XYZ file of C-alpha atoms in Angstrom:
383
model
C 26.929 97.854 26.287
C 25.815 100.562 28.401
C 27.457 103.965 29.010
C 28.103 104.778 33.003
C 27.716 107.410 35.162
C 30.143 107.283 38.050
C 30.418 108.347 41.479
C 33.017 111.064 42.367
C 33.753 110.511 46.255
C 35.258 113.750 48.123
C 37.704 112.551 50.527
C 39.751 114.984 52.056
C 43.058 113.972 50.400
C 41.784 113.990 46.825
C 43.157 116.432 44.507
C 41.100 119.353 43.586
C 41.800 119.748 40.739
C 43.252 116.043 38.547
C 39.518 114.778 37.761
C 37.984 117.446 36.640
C 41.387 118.513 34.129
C 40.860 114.533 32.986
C 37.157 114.810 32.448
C 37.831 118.628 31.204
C 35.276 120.453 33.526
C 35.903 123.241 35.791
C 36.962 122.315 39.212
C 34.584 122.660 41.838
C 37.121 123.747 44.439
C 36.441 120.763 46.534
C 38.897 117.912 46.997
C 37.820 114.851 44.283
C 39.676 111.856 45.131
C 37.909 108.855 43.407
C 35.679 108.132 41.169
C 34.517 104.323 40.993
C 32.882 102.399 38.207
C 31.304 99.293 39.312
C 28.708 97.750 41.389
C 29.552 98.631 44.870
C 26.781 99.223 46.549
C 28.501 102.173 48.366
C 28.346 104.179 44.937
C 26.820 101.944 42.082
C 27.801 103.096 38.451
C 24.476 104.090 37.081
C 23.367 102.954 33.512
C 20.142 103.511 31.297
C 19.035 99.849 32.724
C 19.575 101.357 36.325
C 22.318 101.280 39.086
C 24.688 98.598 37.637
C 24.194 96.751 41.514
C 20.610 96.310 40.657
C 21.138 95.369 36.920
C 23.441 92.381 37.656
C 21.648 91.555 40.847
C 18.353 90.792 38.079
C 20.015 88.467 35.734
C 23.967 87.880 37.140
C 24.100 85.110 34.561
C 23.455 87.061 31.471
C 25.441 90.067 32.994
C 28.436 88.148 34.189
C 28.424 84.896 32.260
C 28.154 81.474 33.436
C 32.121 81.526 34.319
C 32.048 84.426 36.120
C 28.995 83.376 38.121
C 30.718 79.935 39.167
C 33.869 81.296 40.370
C 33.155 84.330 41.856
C 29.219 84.553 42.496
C 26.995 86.201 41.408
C 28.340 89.994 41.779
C 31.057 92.172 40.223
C 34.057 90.468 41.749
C 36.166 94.000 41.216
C 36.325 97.868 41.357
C 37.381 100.216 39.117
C 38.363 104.096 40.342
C 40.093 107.138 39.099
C 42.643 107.998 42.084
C 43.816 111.423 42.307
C 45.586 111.700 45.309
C 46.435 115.459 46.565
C 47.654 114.478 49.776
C 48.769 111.146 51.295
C 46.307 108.766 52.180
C 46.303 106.605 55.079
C 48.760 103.813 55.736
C 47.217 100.761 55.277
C 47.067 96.857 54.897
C 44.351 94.650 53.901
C 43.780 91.039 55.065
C 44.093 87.799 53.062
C 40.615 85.751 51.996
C 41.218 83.441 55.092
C 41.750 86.314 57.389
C 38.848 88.346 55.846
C 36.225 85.562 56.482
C 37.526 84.824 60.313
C 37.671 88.655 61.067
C 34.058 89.401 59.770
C 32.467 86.683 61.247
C 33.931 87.356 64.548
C 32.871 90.927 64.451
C 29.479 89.571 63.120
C 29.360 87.474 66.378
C 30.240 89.889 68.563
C 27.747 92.660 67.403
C 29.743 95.039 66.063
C 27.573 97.624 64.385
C 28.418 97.844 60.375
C 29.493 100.984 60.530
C 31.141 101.407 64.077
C 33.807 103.539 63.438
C 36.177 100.892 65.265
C 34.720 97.873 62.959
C 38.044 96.553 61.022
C 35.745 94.031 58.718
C 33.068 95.591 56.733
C 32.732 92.179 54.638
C 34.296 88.900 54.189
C 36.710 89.634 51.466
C 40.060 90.182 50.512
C 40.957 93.399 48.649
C 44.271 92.764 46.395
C 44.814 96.104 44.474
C 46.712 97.496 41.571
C 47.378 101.333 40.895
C 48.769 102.341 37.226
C 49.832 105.797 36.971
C 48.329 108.236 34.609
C 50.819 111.221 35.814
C 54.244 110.475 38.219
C 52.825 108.895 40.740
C 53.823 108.589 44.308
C 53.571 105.635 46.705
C 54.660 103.623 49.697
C 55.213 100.040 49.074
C 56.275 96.974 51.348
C 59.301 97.480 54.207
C 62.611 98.832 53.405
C 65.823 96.525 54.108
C 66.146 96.922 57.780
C 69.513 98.404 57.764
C 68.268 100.727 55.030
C 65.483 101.622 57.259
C 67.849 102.071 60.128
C 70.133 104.136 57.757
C 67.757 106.654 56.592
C 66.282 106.941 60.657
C 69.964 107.599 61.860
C 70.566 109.679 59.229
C 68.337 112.575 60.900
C 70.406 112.560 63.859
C 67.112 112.547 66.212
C 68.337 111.210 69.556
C 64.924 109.439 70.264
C 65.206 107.501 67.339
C 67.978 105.730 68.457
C 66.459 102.864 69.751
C 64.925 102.074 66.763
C 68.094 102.549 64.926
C 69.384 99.646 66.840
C 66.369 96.739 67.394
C 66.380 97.587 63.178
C 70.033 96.336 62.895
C 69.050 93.206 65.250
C 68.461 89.173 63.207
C 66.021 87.761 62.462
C 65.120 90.965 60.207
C 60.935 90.185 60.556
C 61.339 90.174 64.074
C 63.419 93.410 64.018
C 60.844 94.812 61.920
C 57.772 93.783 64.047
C 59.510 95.554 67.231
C 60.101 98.828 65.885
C 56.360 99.065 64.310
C 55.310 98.443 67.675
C 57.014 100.521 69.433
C 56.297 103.213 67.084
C 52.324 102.710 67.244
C 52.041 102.123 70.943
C 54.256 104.918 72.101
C 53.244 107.665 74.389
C 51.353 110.015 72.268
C 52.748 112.866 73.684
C 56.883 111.561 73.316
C 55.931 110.651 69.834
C 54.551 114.099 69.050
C 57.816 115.726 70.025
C 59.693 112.950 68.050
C 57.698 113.531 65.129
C 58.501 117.118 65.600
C 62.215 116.564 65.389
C 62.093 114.273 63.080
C 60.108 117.114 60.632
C 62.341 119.463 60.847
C 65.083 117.536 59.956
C 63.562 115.733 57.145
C 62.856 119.330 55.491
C 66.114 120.275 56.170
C 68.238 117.558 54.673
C 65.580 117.335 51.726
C 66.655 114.687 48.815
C 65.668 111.322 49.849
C 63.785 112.886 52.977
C 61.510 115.302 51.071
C 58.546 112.611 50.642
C 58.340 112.368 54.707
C 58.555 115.937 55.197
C 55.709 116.374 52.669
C 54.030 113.546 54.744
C 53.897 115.288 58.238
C 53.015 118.527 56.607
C 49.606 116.755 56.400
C 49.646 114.897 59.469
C 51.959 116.849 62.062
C 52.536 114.381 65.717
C 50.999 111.233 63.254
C 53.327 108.182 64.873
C 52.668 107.182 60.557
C 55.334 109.628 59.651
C 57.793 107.324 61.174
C 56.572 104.204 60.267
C 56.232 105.587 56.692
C 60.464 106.153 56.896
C 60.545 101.841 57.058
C 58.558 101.482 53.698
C 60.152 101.725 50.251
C 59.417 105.348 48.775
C 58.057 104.549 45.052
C 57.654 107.171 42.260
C 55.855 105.860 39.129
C 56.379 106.735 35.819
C 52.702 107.235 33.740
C 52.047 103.607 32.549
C 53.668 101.780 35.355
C 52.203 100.037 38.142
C 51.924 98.618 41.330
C 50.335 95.585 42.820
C 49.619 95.857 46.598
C 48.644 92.162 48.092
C 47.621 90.833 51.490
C 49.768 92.124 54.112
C 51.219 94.377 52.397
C 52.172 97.914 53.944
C 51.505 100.681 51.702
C 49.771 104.218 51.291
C 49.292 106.535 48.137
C 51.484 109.923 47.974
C 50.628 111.938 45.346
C 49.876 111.752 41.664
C 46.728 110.318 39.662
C 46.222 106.944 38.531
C 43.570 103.939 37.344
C 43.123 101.487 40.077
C 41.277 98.390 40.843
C 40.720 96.212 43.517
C 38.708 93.363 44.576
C 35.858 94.394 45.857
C 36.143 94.612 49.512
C 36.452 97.326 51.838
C 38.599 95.858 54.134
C 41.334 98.026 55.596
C 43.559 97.921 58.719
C 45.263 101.510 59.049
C 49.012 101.631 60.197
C 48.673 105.529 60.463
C 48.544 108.840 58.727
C 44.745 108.904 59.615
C 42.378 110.344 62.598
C 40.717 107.215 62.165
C 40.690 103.980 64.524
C 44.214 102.260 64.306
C 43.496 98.204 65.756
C 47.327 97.872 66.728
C 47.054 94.058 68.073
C 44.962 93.350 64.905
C 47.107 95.848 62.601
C 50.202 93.239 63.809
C 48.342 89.998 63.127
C 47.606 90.974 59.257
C 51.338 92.550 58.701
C 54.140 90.718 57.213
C 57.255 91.660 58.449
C 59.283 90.873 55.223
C 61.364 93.567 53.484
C 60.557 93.297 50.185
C 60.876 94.787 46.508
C 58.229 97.145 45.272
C 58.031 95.274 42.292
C 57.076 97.968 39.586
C 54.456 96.509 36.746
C 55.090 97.522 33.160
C 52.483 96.220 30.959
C 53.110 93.089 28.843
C 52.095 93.955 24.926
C 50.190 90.652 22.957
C 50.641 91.078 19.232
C 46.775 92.243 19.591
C 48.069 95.422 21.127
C 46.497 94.321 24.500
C 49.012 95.401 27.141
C 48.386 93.223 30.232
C 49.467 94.223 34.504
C 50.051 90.444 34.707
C 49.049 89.789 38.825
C 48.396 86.534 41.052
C 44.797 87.792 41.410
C 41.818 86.108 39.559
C 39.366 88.923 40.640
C 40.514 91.083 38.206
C 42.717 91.522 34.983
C 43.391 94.841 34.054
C 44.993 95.802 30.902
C 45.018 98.845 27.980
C 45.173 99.539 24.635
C 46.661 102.852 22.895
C 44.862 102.875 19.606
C 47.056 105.148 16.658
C 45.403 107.391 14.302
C 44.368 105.872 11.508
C 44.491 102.275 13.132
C 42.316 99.260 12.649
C 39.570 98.339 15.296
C 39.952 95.802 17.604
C 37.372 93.258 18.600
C 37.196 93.063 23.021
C 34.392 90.621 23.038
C 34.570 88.178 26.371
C 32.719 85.411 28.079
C 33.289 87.763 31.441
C 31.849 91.128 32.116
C 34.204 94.111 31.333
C 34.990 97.845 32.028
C 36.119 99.766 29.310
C 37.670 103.682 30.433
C 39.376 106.214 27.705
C 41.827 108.116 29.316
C 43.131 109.754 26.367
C 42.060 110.887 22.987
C 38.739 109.638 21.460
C 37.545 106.031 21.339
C 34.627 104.585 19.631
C 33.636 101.307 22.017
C 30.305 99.704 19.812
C 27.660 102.987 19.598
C 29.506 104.914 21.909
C 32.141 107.619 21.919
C 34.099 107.856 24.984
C 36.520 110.848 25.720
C 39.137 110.786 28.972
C 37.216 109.750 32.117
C 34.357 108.543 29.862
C 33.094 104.278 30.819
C 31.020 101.508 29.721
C 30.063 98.242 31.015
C 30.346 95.387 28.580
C 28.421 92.359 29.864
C 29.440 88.998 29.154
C 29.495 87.590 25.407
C 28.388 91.444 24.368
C 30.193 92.288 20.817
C 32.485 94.633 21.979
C 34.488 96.140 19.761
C 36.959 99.580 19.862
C 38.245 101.990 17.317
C 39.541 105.925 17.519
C 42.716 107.284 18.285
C 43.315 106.934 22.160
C 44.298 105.306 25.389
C 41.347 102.675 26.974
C 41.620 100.209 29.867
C 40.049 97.470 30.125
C 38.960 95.834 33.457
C 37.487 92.477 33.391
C 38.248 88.774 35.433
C 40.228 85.604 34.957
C 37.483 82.702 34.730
């Protein structure tokens, strides 16, 4: 089992201040927005035996078990971060397996430089994701019912939005939903600023359930985003509940912190909400155009005290345990390799003592066993 020392990457939208009050240093004044534990070889957790890339890389077999290694190869098939979000992030989708493959190899083909700031496939994976709030936590999640959509769009009485109001009330709903994203994202820049504008003002005016979009184009004033962002479901998690974010899905971060992981994969097509390169015609392809439920994850308790996010993906299983005072240990040993994170409190996990923001890795078959009074998650695969 070795202890890990993470990564802490400064995008602009992180919160200044969530990490450090977790880890209980002083802030630095800068924005800290992630920190990953894993094998990514864009920040590699670091252990005694070296970056955790390199230790797996030596021996994946005795690092990842036999299981593991079959199914998934022979690398970490997931990503663990702290996500503190102090401003929204960018509005987003990521790609299926299928599409993954097809879009990287055709950008591997045509020569596109790895890190061309228009490249939309940095590898040939898909990146299913789940975030579990640590604090309220807010989020964007999958389209809004249409005529919801068109509700809450009429509702700010901006005559420029009318003709969105009415393709949204038009059948077959995905259809009606595909038109008014495009038209949104390949408006003229300058007609969208001013509706944008409009649409601002009113949203800070009428406040209530228009407050999250007027917080939205405070940080990106003119962004087209802000009115996509009105035809996804506004989500507000409660500490302990979750969301699972799959291919296709349209979604983007708000505010609050929160454990997430991911596949590993850095694929992302960006609906908006972002200075960087939006791919409309390939932003359209990956979409689906479904309203749908949020779907908010509570964890599913085992008479082991294991509470499980039960998802569809194999990549990763992510689940936690909140150990009393006073309780009995609890044996985590797995055939897969594992994450372990406190949270909360103090947790013995084999020789070490973890406090909040504190991680080991547990490679496969390792005795791994937990004790303390705390909150620990546990990230690991289904093999």
């Amino acid at each position: 089992m070795d202890r890990l020392d993470n990564t802490i990457r400064p995008y602009a939208w992180g919160s200044p201040t969530a990490i450090p009050r977790l880890l209980g240093v002083e802030p630095t004044g800068e924005p800290q927005a992630e920190m990953w534990m894993g094998a990514h070889p864009g920040a590699p957790s670091r252990t005694p035996r070296g970056p955790l890339v390199e230790v797996i890389e030596a021996d994946p077999e005795r690092e990842l078990g036999a299981r593991a290694v079959a199914r998934f190869g022979p690398r970490l098939p997931f990503l663990l971060k702290l996500l503190a979000a102090g401003a929204p992030l960018s509005l987003q989708v990521h790609p299926d397996l299928e599409q993954a493959r097809a879009g990287y190899a055709d950008e591997e083909r045509r020569g596109v430089p790895a890190d061309a700031p228009h490249r939309n496939y940095k590898d040939a994976n898909h990146k299913p994701e789940l975030i579990c709030a640590l604090t309220e936590f807010d989020g964007l999640c999958g389209f809004r019912d249409p005529v919801q959509a068109a509700g809450l769009l009429d509702g700010l009485g901006v005559d420029s939005l009318k003709p969105y109001v009415d393709l949204l009330h038009a059948h077959p709903e995905d259809a009606a939903l595909r038109e008014v994203l495009t038209a949104v994202l390949t408006a003229d820049p300058e007609d969208m600023a001013h509706t944008v504008a409009e649409a601002t003002a009113a949203c800070t005016r009428l406040g209530g359930a228009y407050a999250p979009y007027a917080d939205i184009a405070h940080h990106y004033p003119g962004d087209p985003g802000v009115i996509a962002a009105m035809l996804l479901n506004h989500v507000r998690l409660q500490p302990g509940e979750a969301l699972y974010l799959g291919a296709g899905i349209p979604h983007a971060y708000l505010n609050g912190l929160g454990v997430e992981i991911m596949a590993n994969s850095d694929n992302v097509l960006r609906c908006g909400l972002t200075p960087k390169h939006v791919d409309v015609p390939e932003l359209l392809r990956i979409v689906r155009f479904a309203p749908s439920d949020p779907g908010v994850l509570r964890p599913e308790a085992s008479p082991e005290g294991e509470e499980v996010y039960e998802t569809p993906t194999d990549e990763f299983r992510l689940s936690r345990y909140v150990l009393p005072e006073g309780g009995t240990a609890r044996d985590l040993t797995r055939d897969t390799p594992q994450i372990l994170l406190c949270t909360s409190g103090t947790v013995r996990a084999g020789e070490h003592e973890l406090g909040p923001g504190q991680s080991v890795f547990v490679p496969a078959g390792e005795p791994a066993e937990i004790s303390g009074a705390g909150t620990i998650f546990r990230a690991t695969v289904v093999a």
